[in-house]
């Protein structure tokens, strides 16, 4: 397993795609902070707390980042017929699946750490600061990241499963988006249409415990550790369910 993981790390870090994507994302963060610096120079007052709070509201973008990291690691293996070579070589399919997922997770965490650290450093050095508010801002960021992490991992497992089960990377992306972005809206709307029936509480419960909904609410309930614990439970359920489905489906899949 470790040899396979090292080989996957070697491949993903040798790709220009990985580094270009990271540089572009960091440049966009720099552009955002530069815009605030420009407005501050013209009479505005954007401070570190505002910048940190903005980070918390943008954490849902991490769900879309799972599409990016899965694409980096999977690298069109069905299209390029390299998956067939790995299977023909005799590698257990569970090792292939879990090895790629571990690398996807590691790359995602690396991107998260670099991007969050870079953004907060820019805000710290270039925006107005208030010692009292700065401490509150860091507590908010810490809570939001701790809540977001398991939800990101759960959605990553969903995206990884679709990449293995669907031959086309494009359709795998679309299927994953339908699950973690569109499904919550569908459930929420369905809850409105059923009225005061016995199905309404079930749909409301499912809607409130979808990863996107939980993460959107996180900045507004900072310090609610019960909600943070629920996020870890939901993330663990998504991880277990989609990993089991992905491995089971990949074992039965005919590789052409």
Short mmCIF file of C-alpha atoms in Angstrom, two decimals:
data_model
loop_
_atom_site.label_atom_id
_atom_site.label_comp_id
_atom_site.label_asym_id
_atom_site.label_seq_id
_atom_site.Cartn_x
_atom_site.Cartn_y
_atom_site.Cartn_z
CA UNK A 1 0.00 0.00 0.00
CA UNK A 2 2.74 2.48 0.94
CA UNK A 3 4.55 1.91 -2.38
CA UNK A 4 1.34 2.59 -4.27
CA UNK A 5 0.66 5.75 -2.26
CA UNK A 6 4.21 7.01 -2.85
CA UNK A 7 3.81 6.36 -6.57
CA UNK A 8 0.55 8.32 -6.63
CA UNK A 9 2.16 11.20 -4.75
CA UNK A 10 5.01 11.19 -7.25
CA UNK A 11 2.59 11.38 -10.17
CA UNK A 12 0.40 14.14 -8.78
CA UNK A 13 3.31 16.35 -7.70
CA UNK A 14 5.02 15.89 -11.06
CA UNK A 15 1.97 17.27 -12.87
CA UNK A 16 2.09 20.94 -13.86
CA UNK A 17 -1.68 20.96 -13.38
CA UNK A 18 -1.27 20.63 -9.60
CA UNK A 19 1.08 23.55 -9.20
CA UNK A 20 -0.63 25.80 -11.75
CA UNK A 21 -3.96 25.27 -9.98
CA UNK A 22 -2.42 26.16 -6.61
CA UNK A 23 -0.70 29.26 -7.98
CA UNK A 24 -3.92 30.47 -9.63
CA UNK A 25 -5.90 29.99 -6.43
CA UNK A 26 -3.30 31.84 -4.36
CA UNK A 27 -3.24 34.63 -6.94
CA UNK A 28 -7.03 34.99 -6.64
CA UNK A 29 -6.69 35.28 -2.86
CA UNK A 30 -4.01 37.89 -3.31
CA UNK A 31 -6.23 39.80 -5.72
CA UNK A 32 -9.08 39.81 -3.21
CA UNK A 33 -6.91 41.21 -0.42
CA UNK A 34 -5.31 43.70 -2.82
CA UNK A 35 -8.77 44.99 -3.62
CA UNK A 36 -9.44 45.58 0.06
CA UNK A 37 -6.09 47.33 0.47
CA UNK A 38 -6.98 49.60 -2.44
CA UNK A 39 -10.36 50.49 -0.92
CA UNK A 40 -8.72 51.10 2.46
CA UNK A 41 -6.36 53.56 0.81
CA UNK A 42 -9.43 55.40 -0.44
CA UNK A 43 -11.24 55.75 2.86
CA UNK A 44 -12.66 52.27 3.52
CA UNK A 45 -11.94 50.33 6.73
CA UNK A 46 -11.67 46.61 6.00
CA UNK A 47 -9.99 44.98 8.99
CA UNK A 48 -8.54 41.57 9.77
CA UNK A 49 -11.77 40.45 11.42
CA UNK A 50 -13.71 41.18 8.21
CA UNK A 51 -11.18 39.27 6.14
CA UNK A 52 -11.23 36.29 8.50
CA UNK A 53 -15.03 36.27 8.56
CA UNK A 54 -15.02 36.28 4.76
CA UNK A 55 -12.83 33.16 4.84
CA UNK A 56 -15.42 31.40 7.00
CA UNK A 57 -18.21 32.22 4.56
CA UNK A 58 -16.13 30.93 1.64
CA UNK A 59 -15.39 27.53 3.17
CA UNK A 60 -18.17 25.93 1.14
CA UNK A 61 -15.91 26.43 -1.89
CA UNK A 62 -13.92 23.56 -0.41
CA UNK A 63 -16.64 21.22 -1.65
CA UNK A 64 -15.90 22.27 -5.22
CA UNK A 65 -12.19 21.85 -4.53
CA UNK A 66 -12.81 18.11 -4.07
CA UNK A 67 -13.57 17.96 -7.79
CA UNK A 68 -10.21 19.58 -8.48
CA UNK A 69 -8.10 17.32 -6.25
CA UNK A 70 -9.85 14.15 -7.41
CA UNK A 71 -9.21 15.16 -11.00
CA UNK A 72 -5.54 15.79 -10.22
CA UNK A 73 -5.03 12.34 -8.72
CA UNK A 74 -7.32 10.31 -10.97
CA UNK A 75 -5.86 11.93 -14.08
CA UNK A 76 -8.34 10.53 -16.66
CA UNK A 77 -7.25 6.96 -15.99
CA UNK A 78 -10.25 5.44 -17.75
CA UNK A 79 -9.79 7.67 -20.77
CA UNK A 80 -6.05 6.97 -20.95
CA UNK A 81 -6.51 3.24 -20.22
CA UNK A 82 -3.98 3.37 -17.38
CA UNK A 83 -6.48 1.97 -14.88
CA UNK A 84 -6.65 -1.21 -16.97
CA UNK A 85 -2.87 -1.53 -16.67
CA UNK A 86 -2.97 -1.22 -12.87
CA UNK A 87 -5.66 -3.87 -12.56
CA UNK A 88 -3.93 -6.18 -15.06
CA UNK A 89 -0.71 -5.83 -13.07
CA UNK A 90 -2.45 -7.63 -10.23
CA UNK A 91 -2.95 -4.78 -7.77
CA UNK A 92 -5.96 -5.39 -5.48
CA UNK A 93 -8.77 -3.05 -6.41
CA UNK A 94 -9.31 -2.03 -2.79
CA UNK A 95 -5.65 -0.96 -2.64
CA UNK A 96 -6.04 1.10 -5.81
CA UNK A 97 -9.17 2.76 -4.48
CA UNK A 98 -7.92 3.50 -0.96
CA UNK A 99 -4.48 4.52 -2.19
CA UNK A 100 -5.91 7.16 -4.49
CA UNK A 101 -8.33 8.35 -1.82
CA UNK A 102 -5.50 8.80 0.70
CA UNK A 103 -3.52 10.85 -1.82
CA UNK A 104 -6.59 12.92 -2.71
CA UNK A 105 -7.13 13.59 0.99
CA UNK A 106 -3.49 14.54 1.56
CA UNK A 107 -3.44 16.89 -1.45
CA UNK A 108 -6.72 18.46 -0.31
CA UNK A 109 -5.37 19.05 3.20
CA UNK A 110 -2.16 20.51 1.77
CA UNK A 111 -4.11 22.90 -0.44
CA UNK A 112 -6.33 23.87 2.49
CA UNK A 113 -3.39 24.59 4.80
CA UNK A 114 -1.44 26.59 2.21
CA UNK A 115 -4.43 28.60 0.99
CA UNK A 116 -5.88 29.35 4.44
CA UNK A 117 -2.45 30.24 5.83
CA UNK A 118 -1.56 32.44 2.86
CA UNK A 119 -4.89 34.27 2.95
CA UNK A 120 -4.81 34.89 6.71
CA UNK A 121 -1.19 36.07 6.49
CA UNK A 122 -2.12 38.60 3.80
CA UNK A 123 -5.05 39.85 5.89
CA UNK A 124 -2.85 40.04 9.00
CA UNK A 125 -0.11 42.13 7.37
CA UNK A 126 -2.12 44.35 5.02
CA UNK A 127 -5.50 45.03 6.68
CA UNK A 128 -6.38 47.07 9.76
CA UNK A 129 -6.04 45.19 13.01
CA UNK A 130 -7.68 45.35 16.41
CA UNK A 131 -6.13 43.04 19.06
CA UNK A 132 -9.48 42.32 20.69
CA UNK A 133 -11.26 41.61 17.43
CA UNK A 134 -8.30 39.67 16.03
CA UNK A 135 -8.58 37.09 18.80
CA UNK A 136 -12.31 36.69 18.14
CA UNK A 137 -11.60 36.32 14.43
CA UNK A 138 -9.11 33.51 15.00
CA UNK A 139 -11.57 31.69 17.26
CA UNK A 140 -14.19 31.98 14.52
CA UNK A 141 -11.77 30.67 11.91
CA UNK A 142 -10.68 27.79 14.14
CA UNK A 143 -14.24 26.71 14.85
CA UNK A 144 -15.29 26.98 11.21
CA UNK A 145 -12.30 25.00 9.96
CA UNK A 146 -12.82 22.32 12.60
CA UNK A 147 -16.46 22.02 11.52
CA UNK A 148 -15.63 22.11 7.81
CA UNK A 149 -12.89 19.46 7.87
CA UNK A 150 -15.06 16.33 8.38
CA UNK A 151 -17.68 17.64 5.95
CA UNK A 152 -15.00 18.22 3.30
CA UNK A 153 -13.69 14.69 3.83
CA UNK A 154 -17.20 13.26 3.53
CA UNK A 155 -17.82 15.08 0.25
CA UNK A 156 -14.35 14.08 -0.98
CA UNK A 157 -15.30 10.43 -0.44
CA UNK A 158 -18.47 11.05 -2.49
CA UNK A 159 -16.51 12.61 -5.35
CA UNK A 160 -13.87 9.88 -5.24
CA UNK A 161 -16.56 7.19 -5.50
CA UNK A 162 -18.07 8.76 -8.61
CA UNK A 163 -14.66 9.09 -10.25
CA UNK A 164 -14.16 5.35 -9.84
CA UNK A 165 -17.70 4.34 -10.80
CA UNK A 166 -18.26 6.67 -13.78
CA UNK A 167 -16.00 6.34 -16.79
CA UNK A 168 -16.22 10.00 -17.81
CA UNK A 169 -14.58 12.52 -15.49
CA UNK A 170 -17.08 15.16 -16.61
CA UNK A 171 -20.07 12.99 -15.72
CA UNK A 172 -18.42 11.99 -12.46
CA UNK A 173 -18.11 15.69 -11.55
CA UNK A 174 -21.73 16.35 -12.48
CA UNK A 175 -22.99 13.36 -10.50
CA UNK A 176 -21.03 14.45 -7.44
CA UNK A 177 -22.34 18.01 -7.75
CA UNK A 178 -25.89 16.68 -7.90
CA UNK A 179 -25.37 14.84 -4.61
CA UNK A 180 -23.66 17.46 -2.47
CA UNK A 181 -25.01 20.69 -4.03
CA UNK A 182 -28.35 20.03 -5.72
CA UNK A 183 -29.74 17.30 -3.47
CA UNK A 184 -29.92 19.58 -0.37
CA UNK A 185 -32.01 22.08 -2.34
CA UNK A 186 -34.29 19.33 -3.63
CA UNK A 187 -34.81 18.01 -0.11
CA UNK A 188 -35.49 21.52 1.21
CA UNK A 189 -38.06 22.26 -1.49
CA UNK A 190 -39.68 18.85 -1.03
CA UNK A 191 -40.09 19.65 2.67
CA UNK A 192 -42.09 22.75 1.75
CA UNK A 193 -44.37 20.86 -0.59
CA UNK A 194 -45.29 18.01 1.76
CA UNK A 195 -46.83 20.44 4.24
CA UNK A 196 -47.53 19.37 7.81
CA UNK A 197 -47.33 15.66 7.13
CA UNK A 198 -45.25 13.07 8.91
CA UNK A 199 -42.68 13.32 6.15
CA UNK A 200 -41.92 16.98 6.87
CA UNK A 201 -39.77 16.40 10.01
CA UNK A 202 -37.77 13.70 8.21
CA UNK A 203 -37.03 15.96 5.23
CA UNK A 204 -36.19 18.90 7.51
CA UNK A 205 -33.79 16.69 9.48
CA UNK A 206 -32.08 15.46 6.31
CA UNK A 207 -31.83 19.00 4.93
CA UNK A 208 -30.32 20.43 8.12
CA UNK A 209 -27.72 17.65 8.20
CA UNK A 210 -26.51 17.95 4.61
CA UNK A 211 -22.84 19.03 4.52
CA UNK A 212 -23.47 22.24 2.55
CA UNK A 213 -26.22 23.39 4.91
CA UNK A 214 -24.18 22.59 8.03
CA UNK A 215 -21.14 24.45 6.74
CA UNK A 216 -23.15 27.50 5.69
CA UNK A 217 -24.53 27.73 9.23
CA UNK A 218 -21.19 27.19 10.98
CA UNK A 219 -19.97 30.85 11.08
CA UNK A 220 -23.24 31.93 12.71
CA UNK A 221 -23.10 29.36 15.53
CA UNK A 222 -19.40 29.57 16.37
CA UNK A 223 -18.76 28.00 19.76
CA UNK A 224 -21.60 25.50 19.47
CA UNK A 225 -19.51 22.37 19.97
CA UNK A 226 -22.55 20.12 19.79
CA UNK A 227 -23.07 21.26 16.20
CA UNK A 228 -19.38 20.72 15.51
CA UNK A 229 -19.71 17.18 16.87
CA UNK A 230 -22.69 16.59 14.58
CA UNK A 231 -20.56 17.72 11.63
CA UNK A 232 -17.98 15.06 12.51
CA UNK A 233 -20.70 12.42 12.73
CA UNK A 234 -22.19 13.43 9.37
CA UNK A 235 -18.73 13.50 7.77
CA UNK A 236 -17.96 10.03 9.15
CA UNK A 237 -21.25 8.66 7.79
CA UNK A 238 -20.59 10.09 4.32
CA UNK A 239 -17.03 8.75 4.42
CA UNK A 240 -18.13 5.25 5.42
CA UNK A 241 -21.10 5.03 3.05
CA UNK A 242 -19.45 6.39 -0.09
CA UNK A 243 -16.18 4.53 0.51
CA UNK A 244 -18.09 1.26 0.89
CA UNK A 245 -20.19 1.97 -2.21
CA UNK A 246 -17.15 3.06 -4.19
CA UNK A 247 -15.04 0.01 -3.34
CA UNK A 248 -17.92 -2.41 -3.89
CA UNK A 249 -18.79 -0.85 -7.25
CA UNK A 250 -15.17 -0.67 -8.39
CA UNK A 251 -14.61 -4.35 -7.56
CA UNK A 252 -17.49 -5.31 -9.87
CA UNK A 253 -16.70 -2.79 -12.59
CA UNK A 254 -15.40 -4.06 -15.90
CA UNK A 255 -12.26 -2.12 -16.80
CA UNK A 256 -11.84 -1.59 -20.54
#
